[in-house]
């Protein structure tokens, strides 16, 4: 459905559920609209998941036996992905303010 994911644990004994926030524009069929968003289901965001992954990679990169160039590159790419998500939110906010000013 795009908002809930079952993640396998490392040893595969059970799963953990990752739930993302679900939002839409009130009275609008298209959740990608520029209007104010209404929370339908509470949950986390992509940004929060990326921040957790970044924290984990930083921790691993400080451990001598886990250090490798692949982990450093992965950390860099996660930071880049986080930047693009913040950029997307900034642009959406600007569009919403512009649309509000036009009404």
N, CA, C and O atoms as CSV, one atom per row, in Angstrom:
chain,resi,resn,atom,element,x,y,z
A,1,UNK,N,N,0.822,-1.199,0.000
A,1,UNK,CA,C,0.000,0.000,0.000
A,1,UNK,C,C,0.864,1.260,0.000
A,1,UNK,O,O,0.370,2.355,-0.269
A,2,UNK,N,N,2.142,1.105,0.299
A,2,UNK,CA,C,3.033,2.251,0.243
A,2,UNK,C,C,3.244,2.969,1.556
A,2,UNK,O,O,4.004,3.936,1.613
A,3,UNK,N,N,2.580,2.515,2.628
A,3,UNK,CA,C,2.727,3.203,3.912
A,3,UNK,C,C,3.200,2.276,5.030
A,3,UNK,O,O,3.711,2.751,6.044
A,4,UNK,N,N,3.039,0.963,4.864
A,4,UNK,CA,C,3.459,0.006,5.887
A,4,UNK,C,C,4.334,-1.072,5.256
A,4,UNK,O,O,4.026,-1.610,4.193
A,5,UNK,N,N,5.434,-1.369,5.943
A,5,UNK,CA,C,6.378,-2.366,5.448
A,5,UNK,C,C,6.778,-3.294,6.586
A,5,UNK,O,O,7.101,-2.834,7.681
A,6,UNK,N,N,6.759,-4.587,6.332
A,6,UNK,CA,C,7.269,-5.570,7.279
A,6,UNK,C,C,8.729,-5.824,6.947
A,6,UNK,O,O,9.063,-6.246,5.839
A,7,UNK,N,N,9.592,-5.562,7.918
A,7,UNK,CA,C,11.027,-5.727,7.731
A,7,UNK,C,C,11.488,-6.977,8.465
A,7,UNK,O,O,11.158,-7.173,9.635
A,8,UNK,N,N,12.238,-7.808,7.791
A,8,UNK,CA,C,12.757,-9.020,8.415
A,8,UNK,C,C,13.871,-8.673,9.391
A,8,UNK,O,O,14.723,-7.832,9.103
A,9,UNK,N,N,13.859,-9.327,10.546
A,9,UNK,CA,C,14.963,-9.209,11.484
A,9,UNK,C,C,16.154,-9.993,10.959
A,9,UNK,O,O,16.000,-10.888,10.127
A,10,UNK,N,N,17.320,-9.661,11.438
A,10,UNK,CA,C,18.561,-10.272,10.959
A,10,UNK,C,C,18.519,-11.794,11.053
A,10,UNK,O,O,18.892,-12.487,10.106
A,11,UNK,N,N,18.069,-12.311,12.187
A,11,UNK,CA,C,18.024,-13.758,12.362
A,11,UNK,C,C,16.722,-14.363,11.856
A,11,UNK,O,O,16.523,-15.572,11.970
A,12,UNK,N,N,15.841,-13.555,11.303
A,12,UNK,CA,C,14.633,-14.043,10.660
A,12,UNK,C,C,13.587,-14.640,11.575
A,12,UNK,O,O,12.680,-15.318,11.092
A,13,UNK,N,N,13.674,-14.416,12.881
A,13,UNK,CA,C,12.721,-15.023,13.809
A,13,UNK,C,C,11.379,-14.305,13.822
A,13,UNK,O,O,10.347,-14.925,14.078
A,14,UNK,N,N,11.384,-13.023,13.553
A,14,UNK,CA,C,10.137,-12.251,13.514
A,14,UNK,C,C,10.368,-11.024,12.642
A,14,UNK,O,O,11.480,-10.784,12.172
A,15,UNK,N,N,9.321,-10.263,12.436
A,15,UNK,CA,C,9.412,-9.054,11.619
A,15,UNK,C,C,9.167,-7.819,12.469
A,15,UNK,O,O,8.625,-7.900,13.571
A,16,UNK,N,N,9.575,-6.679,11.938
A,16,UNK,CA,C,9.259,-5.389,12.537
A,16,UNK,C,C,8.472,-4.600,11.514
A,16,UNK,O,O,8.714,-4.699,10.311
A,17,UNK,N,N,7.533,-3.820,12.000
A,17,UNK,CA,C,6.683,-3.039,11.102
A,17,UNK,C,C,7.179,-1.595,11.040
A,17,UNK,O,O,7.376,-0.952,12.072
A,18,UNK,N,N,7.376,-1.101,9.838
A,18,UNK,CA,C,7.755,0.290,9.596
A,18,UNK,C,C,6.544,0.979,8.988
A,18,UNK,O,O,6.070,0.589,7.921
A,19,UNK,N,N,6.043,2.007,9.671
A,19,UNK,CA,C,4.834,2.702,9.222
A,19,UNK,C,C,5.185,4.150,8.900
A,19,UNK,O,O,5.736,4.870,9.733
A,20,UNK,N,N,4.857,4.561,7.681
A,20,UNK,CA,C,5.078,5.939,7.257
A,20,UNK,C,C,3.804,6.755,7.436
A,20,UNK,O,O,2.693,6.229,7.372
A,21,UNK,N,N,3.992,8.047,7.662
A,21,UNK,CA,C,2.863,8.963,7.745
A,21,UNK,C,C,2.143,8.968,6.398
A,21,UNK,O,O,2.773,8.890,5.343
A,22,UNK,N,N,0.835,9.059,6.451
A,22,UNK,CA,C,0.034,9.171,5.226
A,22,UNK,C,C,-0.722,10.490,5.297
A,22,UNK,O,O,-1.456,10.744,6.252
A,23,UNK,N,N,-0.539,11.315,4.294
A,23,UNK,CA,C,-1.177,12.627,4.262
A,23,UNK,C,C,-1.873,12.844,2.931
A,23,UNK,O,O,-1.517,12.244,1.916
A,24,UNK,N,N,-2.872,13.713,2.957
A,24,UNK,CA,C,-3.527,14.121,1.714
A,24,UNK,C,C,-4.059,15.530,1.899
A,24,UNK,O,O,-4.111,16.050,3.013
A,25,UNK,N,N,-4.452,16.134,0.796
A,25,UNK,CA,C,-5.053,17.460,0.837
A,25,UNK,C,C,-6.537,17.302,1.138
A,25,UNK,O,O,-7.210,16.516,0.471
A,26,UNK,N,N,-7.068,18.024,2.122
A,26,UNK,CA,C,-8.490,17.919,2.439
A,26,UNK,C,C,-9.354,18.223,1.222
A,26,UNK,O,O,-9.175,19.246,0.561
A,27,UNK,N,N,-10.296,17.322,0.934
A,27,UNK,CA,C,-11.220,17.532,-0.177
A,27,UNK,C,C,-10.605,17.360,-1.541
A,27,UNK,O,O,-11.221,17.708,-2.548
A,28,UNK,N,N,-9.405,16.831,-1.594
A,28,UNK,CA,C,-8.711,16.693,-2.871
A,28,UNK,C,C,-8.386,15.225,-3.102
A,28,UNK,O,O,-7.914,14.546,-2.189
A,29,UNK,N,N,-8.627,14.735,-4.289
A,29,UNK,CA,C,-8.336,13.345,-4.635
A,29,UNK,C,C,-6.838,13.102,-4.817
A,29,UNK,O,O,-6.374,11.966,-4.715
A,30,UNK,N,N,-6.084,14.168,-5.087
A,30,UNK,CA,C,-4.665,14.012,-5.397
A,30,UNK,C,C,-3.791,14.413,-4.216
A,30,UNK,O,O,-3.718,15.597,-3.889
A,31,UNK,N,N,-3.121,13.453,-3.560
A,31,UNK,CA,C,-2.263,13.805,-2.434
A,31,UNK,C,C,-1.040,14.617,-2.835
A,31,UNK,O,O,-0.349,15.144,-1.964
A,32,UNK,N,N,-0.754,14.734,-4.129
A,32,UNK,CA,C,0.406,15.511,-4.580
A,32,UNK,C,C,0.061,16.977,-4.814
A,32,UNK,O,O,0.894,17.732,-5.316
A,33,UNK,N,N,-1.126,17.381,-4.465
A,33,UNK,CA,C,-1.563,18.758,-4.677
A,33,UNK,C,C,-0.726,19.714,-3.838
A,33,UNK,O,O,0.038,19.290,-2.971
A,34,UNK,N,N,-0.876,21.002,-4.104
A,34,UNK,CA,C,-0.081,22.011,-3.407
A,34,UNK,C,C,-0.741,22.562,-2.150
A,34,UNK,O,O,-0.129,23.375,-1.458
A,35,UNK,N,N,-1.949,22.158,-1.833
A,35,UNK,CA,C,-2.657,22.700,-0.679
A,35,UNK,C,C,-2.125,22.165,0.636
A,35,UNK,O,O,-1.181,21.375,0.659
A,36,UNK,N,N,-2.745,22.606,1.753
A,36,UNK,CA,C,-2.321,22.137,3.073
A,36,UNK,C,C,-2.601,20.642,3.224
A,36,UNK,O,O,-3.608,20.140,2.726
A,37,UNK,N,N,-1.724,19.951,3.898
A,37,UNK,CA,C,-1.852,18.506,4.052
A,37,UNK,C,C,-2.592,18.143,5.333
A,37,UNK,O,O,-2.477,18.827,6.350
A,38,UNK,N,N,-3.344,17.068,5.266
A,38,UNK,CA,C,-4.053,16.534,6.425
A,38,UNK,C,C,-3.493,15.138,6.694
A,38,UNK,O,O,-3.359,14.332,5.773
A,39,UNK,N,N,-3.168,14.853,7.956
A,39,UNK,CA,C,-2.643,13.543,8.308
A,39,UNK,C,C,-3.779,12.539,8.408
A,39,UNK,O,O,-4.723,12.720,9.176
A,40,UNK,N,N,-3.672,11.481,7.621
A,40,UNK,CA,C,-4.649,10.400,7.638
A,40,UNK,C,C,-4.189,9.310,8.597
A,40,UNK,O,O,-4.985,8.768,9.364
A,41,UNK,N,N,-2.904,8.996,8.548
A,41,UNK,CA,C,-2.315,7.983,9.426
A,41,UNK,C,C,-0.975,8.503,9.915
A,41,UNK,O,O,-0.135,8.918,9.117
A,42,UNK,N,N,-0.774,8.481,11.232
A,42,UNK,CA,C,0.487,8.934,11.789
A,42,UNK,C,C,1.562,7.876,11.546
A,42,UNK,O,O,1.269,6.682,11.486
A,43,UNK,N,N,2.764,8.312,11.413
A,43,UNK,CA,C,3.890,7.409,11.198
A,43,UNK,C,C,5.151,8.226,11.031
A,43,UNK,O,O,5.156,9.433,11.271
A,44,UNK,N,N,6.204,7.578,10.628
A,44,UNK,CA,C,7.475,8.265,10.442
A,44,UNK,C,C,7.598,8.773,9.008
A,44,UNK,O,O,6.691,8.594,8.195
A,45,UNK,N,N,8.708,9.398,8.714
A,45,UNK,CA,C,8.954,9.938,7.374
A,45,UNK,C,C,10.202,9.298,6.780
A,45,UNK,O,O,10.990,8.666,7.484
A,46,UNK,N,N,10.364,9.473,5.490
A,46,UNK,CA,C,11.565,8.979,4.824
A,46,UNK,C,C,12.805,9.630,5.423
A,46,UNK,O,O,13.847,8.990,5.568
A,47,UNK,N,N,12.681,10.911,5.769
A,47,UNK,CA,C,13.813,11.636,6.345
A,47,UNK,C,C,14.272,10.991,7.656
A,47,UNK,O,O,15.471,10.830,7.883
A,48,UNK,N,N,13.323,10.624,8.512
A,48,UNK,CA,C,13.676,10.016,9.798
A,48,UNK,C,C,14.350,8.663,9.615
A,48,UNK,O,O,15.292,8.334,10.335
A,49,UNK,N,N,13.872,7.880,8.656
A,49,UNK,CA,C,14.487,6.575,8.382
A,49,UNK,C,C,15.912,6.773,7.871
A,49,UNK,O,O,16.828,6.065,8.289
A,50,UNK,N,N,16.099,7.734,6.967
A,50,UNK,CA,C,17.447,7.999,6.456
A,50,UNK,C,C,18.377,8.478,7.566
A,50,UNK,O,O,19.547,8.097,7.597
A,51,UNK,N,N,17.868,9.313,8.485
A,51,UNK,CA,C,18.701,9.777,9.601
A,51,UNK,C,C,19.118,8.608,10.488
A,51,UNK,O,O,20.250,8.576,10.971
A,52,UNK,N,N,18.222,7.649,10.708
A,52,UNK,CA,C,18.567,6.463,11.498
A,52,UNK,C,C,19.632,5.636,10.780
A,52,UNK,O,O,20.580,5.166,11.408
A,53,UNK,N,N,19.479,5.457,9.468
A,53,UNK,CA,C,20.472,4.710,8.691
A,53,UNK,C,C,21.827,5.417,8.695
A,53,UNK,O,O,22.871,4.771,8.788
A,54,UNK,N,N,21.803,6.744,8.595
A,54,UNK,CA,C,23.053,7.514,8.653
A,54,UNK,C,C,23.745,7.332,10.001
A,54,UNK,O,O,24.961,7.150,10.064
A,55,UNK,N,N,22.972,7.381,11.064
A,55,UNK,CA,C,23.527,7.196,12.401
A,55,UNK,C,C,24.153,5.811,12.535
A,55,UNK,O,O,25.232,5.661,13.108
A,56,UNK,N,N,23.473,4.810,12.005
A,56,UNK,CA,C,23.990,3.436,12.055
A,56,UNK,C,C,25.299,3.319,11.268
A,56,UNK,O,O,26.257,2.718,11.753
A,57,UNK,N,N,25.346,3.885,10.065
A,57,UNK,CA,C,26.573,3.809,9.264
A,57,UNK,C,C,27.720,4.569,9.922
A,57,UNK,O,O,28.867,4.122,9.873
A,58,UNK,N,N,27.421,5.717,10.540
A,58,UNK,CA,C,28.478,6.463,11.248
A,58,UNK,C,C,29.056,5.607,12.370
A,58,UNK,O,O,30.269,5.551,12.571
A,59,UNK,N,N,28.155,4.937,13.098
A,59,UNK,CA,C,28.593,4.049,14.178
A,59,UNK,C,C,29.500,2.948,13.618
A,59,UNK,O,O,30.584,2.703,14.147
A,60,UNK,N,N,29.049,2.284,12.540
A,60,UNK,CA,C,29.848,1.206,11.943
A,60,UNK,C,C,31.188,1.717,11.431
A,60,UNK,O,O,32.206,1.036,11.554
A,61,UNK,N,N,31.186,2.918,10.858
A,61,UNK,CA,C,32.424,3.479,10.319
A,61,UNK,C,C,33.424,3.843,11.409
A,61,UNK,O,O,34.613,3.997,11.128
A,62,UNK,N,N,32.960,3.983,12.647
A,62,UNK,CA,C,33.866,4.244,13.770
A,62,UNK,C,C,34.439,2.951,14.345
A,62,UNK,O,O,35.409,2.986,15.102
A,63,UNK,N,N,33.850,1.817,13.993
A,63,UNK,CA,C,34.339,0.518,14.456
A,63,UNK,C,C,35.386,0.021,13.460
A,63,UNK,O,O,35.091,-0.155,12.278
A,64,UNK,N,N,36.590,-0.199,13.935
A,64,UNK,CA,C,37.705,-0.551,13.059
A,64,UNK,C,C,37.384,-1.755,12.176
A,64,UNK,O,O,37.715,-1.743,10.990
A,65,UNK,N,N,36.759,-2.776,12.713
A,65,UNK,CA,C,36.525,-3.993,11.934
A,65,UNK,C,C,35.369,-3.863,10.939
A,65,UNK,O,O,35.160,-4.771,10.134
A,66,UNK,N,N,34.603,-2.747,10.970
A,66,UNK,CA,C,33.519,-2.539,10.002
A,66,UNK,C,C,33.837,-1.449,8.980
A,66,UNK,O,O,33.085,-1.256,8.026
A,67,UNK,N,N,34.944,-0.740,9.174
A,67,UNK,CA,C,35.283,0.349,8.263
A,67,UNK,C,C,35.597,-0.178,6.868
A,67,UNK,O,O,36.366,-1.125,6.703
A,68,UNK,N,N,34.992,0.450,5.876
A,68,UNK,CA,C,35.340,0.135,4.486
A,68,UNK,C,C,34.838,1.272,3.606
A,68,UNK,O,O,33.943,2.022,3.995
A,69,UNK,N,N,35.413,1.391,2.439
A,69,UNK,CA,C,35.046,2.492,1.550
A,69,UNK,C,C,33.582,2.406,1.134
A,69,UNK,O,O,32.943,3.437,0.925
A,70,UNK,N,N,33.043,1.206,1.012
A,70,UNK,CA,C,31.631,1.056,0.627
A,70,UNK,C,C,30.703,1.685,1.659
A,70,UNK,O,O,29.717,2.326,1.296
A,71,UNK,N,N,31.011,1.507,2.946
A,71,UNK,CA,C,30.186,2.125,3.991
A,71,UNK,C,C,30.272,3.646,3.933
A,71,UNK,O,O,29.268,4.331,4.125
A,72,UNK,N,N,31.461,4.176,3.670
A,72,UNK,CA,C,31.613,5.627,3.572
A,72,UNK,C,C,30.844,6.181,2.369
A,72,UNK,O,O,30.224,7.241,2.462
A,73,UNK,N,N,30.885,5.472,1.254
A,73,UNK,CA,C,30.133,5.903,0.067
A,73,UNK,C,C,28.636,5.821,0.331
A,73,UNK,O,O,27.890,6.724,-0.046
A,74,UNK,N,N,28.189,4.744,0.977
A,74,UNK,CA,C,26.766,4.605,1.308
A,74,UNK,C,C,26.313,5.751,2.206
A,74,UNK,O,O,25.224,6.295,2.020
A,75,UNK,N,N,27.144,6.116,3.176
A,75,UNK,CA,C,26.817,7.240,4.063
A,75,UNK,C,C,26.679,8.532,3.262
A,75,UNK,O,O,25.750,9.307,3.487
A,76,UNK,N,N,27.596,8.762,2.333
A,76,UNK,CA,C,27.542,9.960,1.487
A,76,UNK,C,C,26.258,9.978,0.658
A,76,UNK,O,O,25.612,11.020,0.548
A,77,UNK,N,N,25.885,8.852,0.081
A,77,UNK,CA,C,24.685,8.782,-0.763
A,77,UNK,C,C,23.416,8.965,0.065
A,77,UNK,O,O,22.452,9.562,-0.415
A,78,UNK,N,N,23.399,8.464,1.293
A,78,UNK,CA,C,22.239,8.679,2.162
A,78,UNK,C,C,22.103,10.158,2.521
A,78,UNK,O,O,20.996,10.695,2.565
A,79,UNK,N,N,23.248,10.816,2.779
A,79,UNK,CA,C,23.201,12.265,3.049
A,79,UNK,C,C,22.656,13.013,1.842
A,79,UNK,O,O,21.877,13.954,1.990
A,80,UNK,N,N,23.062,12.598,0.652
A,80,UNK,CA,C,22.571,13.221,-0.578
A,80,UNK,C,C,21.063,12.994,-0.733
A,80,UNK,O,O,20.334,13.921,-1.084
A,81,UNK,N,N,20.598,11.786,-0.477
A,81,UNK,CA,C,19.161,11.487,-0.562
A,81,UNK,C,C,18.379,12.335,0.436
A,81,UNK,O,O,17.302,12.839,0.116
A,82,UNK,N,N,18.916,12.493,1.639
A,82,UNK,CA,C,18.257,13.314,2.657
A,82,UNK,C,C,18.167,14.765,2.194
A,82,UNK,O,O,17.141,15.417,2.386
A,83,UNK,N,N,19.229,15.266,1.589
A,83,UNK,CA,C,19.220,16.635,1.074
A,83,UNK,C,C,18.107,16.801,0.039
A,83,UNK,O,O,17.367,17.785,0.077
A,84,UNK,N,N,17.983,15.834,-0.895
A,84,UNK,CA,C,16.959,15.933,-1.940
A,84,UNK,C,C,15.549,15.870,-1.357
A,84,UNK,O,O,14.646,16.536,-1.864
A,85,UNK,N,N,15.346,15.091,-0.313
A,85,UNK,CA,C,14.020,15.049,0.320
A,85,UNK,C,C,13.698,16.388,0.985
A,85,UNK,O,O,12.567,16.866,0.901
A,86,UNK,N,N,14.692,16.995,1.646
A,86,UNK,CA,C,14.475,18.325,2.228
A,86,UNK,C,C,14.210,19.357,1.130
A,86,UNK,O,O,13.374,20.245,1.297
A,87,UNK,N,N,14.917,19.237,0.018
A,87,UNK,CA,C,14.709,20.143,-1.116
A,87,UNK,C,C,13.281,20.009,-1.647
A,87,UNK,O,O,12.637,21.012,-1.955
A,88,UNK,N,N,12.793,18.794,-1.751
A,88,UNK,CA,C,11.428,18.542,-2.215
A,88,UNK,C,C,10.405,19.187,-1.282
A,88,UNK,O,O,9.441,19.800,-1.742
A,89,UNK,N,N,10.615,19.047,0.029
A,89,UNK,CA,C,9.697,19.639,1.006
A,89,UNK,C,C,9.731,21.161,0.920
A,89,UNK,O,O,8.687,21.809,1.003
A,90,UNK,N,N,10.913,21.735,0.755
A,90,UNK,CA,C,11.039,23.185,0.623
A,90,UNK,C,C,10.279,23.681,-0.601
A,90,UNK,O,O,9.563,24.680,-0.526
A,91,UNK,N,N,10.430,22.992,-1.722
A,91,UNK,CA,C,9.726,23.383,-2.947
A,91,UNK,C,C,8.218,23.254,-2.799
A,91,UNK,O,O,7.479,24.122,-3.264
A,92,UNK,N,N,7.743,22.179,-2.155
A,92,UNK,CA,C,6.311,21.998,-1.943
A,92,UNK,C,C,5.753,23.119,-1.072
A,92,UNK,O,O,4.665,23.636,-1.325
A,93,UNK,N,N,6.509,23.482,-0.050
A,93,UNK,CA,C,6.089,24.558,0.844
A,93,UNK,C,C,6.004,25.890,0.097
A,93,UNK,O,O,5.069,26.663,0.306
A,94,UNK,N,N,6.977,26.152,-0.769
A,94,UNK,CA,C,6.953,27.387,-1.564
A,94,UNK,C,C,5.743,27.413,-2.494
A,94,UNK,O,O,5.092,28.448,-2.638
A,95,UNK,N,N,5.437,26.269,-3.132
A,95,UNK,CA,C,4.274,26.196,-4.020
A,95,UNK,C,C,2.982,26.429,-3.250
A,95,UNK,O,O,2.078,27.104,-3.742
A,96,UNK,N,N,2.889,25.874,-2.043
A,96,UNK,CA,C,1.685,26.045,-1.224
A,96,UNK,C,C,1.512,27.509,-0.837
A,96,UNK,O,O,0.397,28.030,-0.875
A,97,UNK,N,N,2.602,28.179,-0.464
A,97,UNK,CA,C,2.526,29.597,-0.101
A,97,UNK,C,C,2.135,30.440,-1.304
A,97,UNK,O,O,1.344,31.375,-1.178
A,98,UNK,N,N,2.687,30.113,-2.477
A,98,UNK,CA,C,2.343,30.839,-3.697
A,98,UNK,C,C,0.866,30.647,-4.028
A,98,UNK,O,O,0.166,31.605,-4.355
A,99,UNK,N,N,0.397,29.403,-3.942
A,99,UNK,CA,C,-1.007,29.113,-4.240
A,99,UNK,C,C,-1.929,29.837,-3.256
A,99,UNK,O,O,-2.978,30.353,-3.641
A,100,UNK,N,N,-1.529,29.869,-1.990
A,100,UNK,CA,C,-2.327,30.557,-0.969
A,100,UNK,C,C,-2.388,32.056,-1.259
A,100,UNK,O,O,-3.434,32.681,-1.084
A,101,UNK,N,N,-1.278,32.627,-1.698
A,101,UNK,CA,C,-1.238,34.059,-2.011
A,101,UNK,C,C,-2.100,34.389,-3.226
A,101,UNK,O,O,-2.634,35.494,-3.324
A,102,UNK,N,N,-2.239,33.436,-4.154
A,102,UNK,CA,C,-3.041,33.651,-5.358
A,102,UNK,C,C,-4.538,33.575,-5.084
A,102,UNK,O,O,-5.332,34.090,-5.871
A,103,UNK,N,N,-4.947,32.930,-3.960
A,103,UNK,CA,C,-6.385,32.782,-3.687
A,103,UNK,C,C,-6.989,34.004,-3.061
A,103,UNK,O,O,-8.187,34.025,-2.777
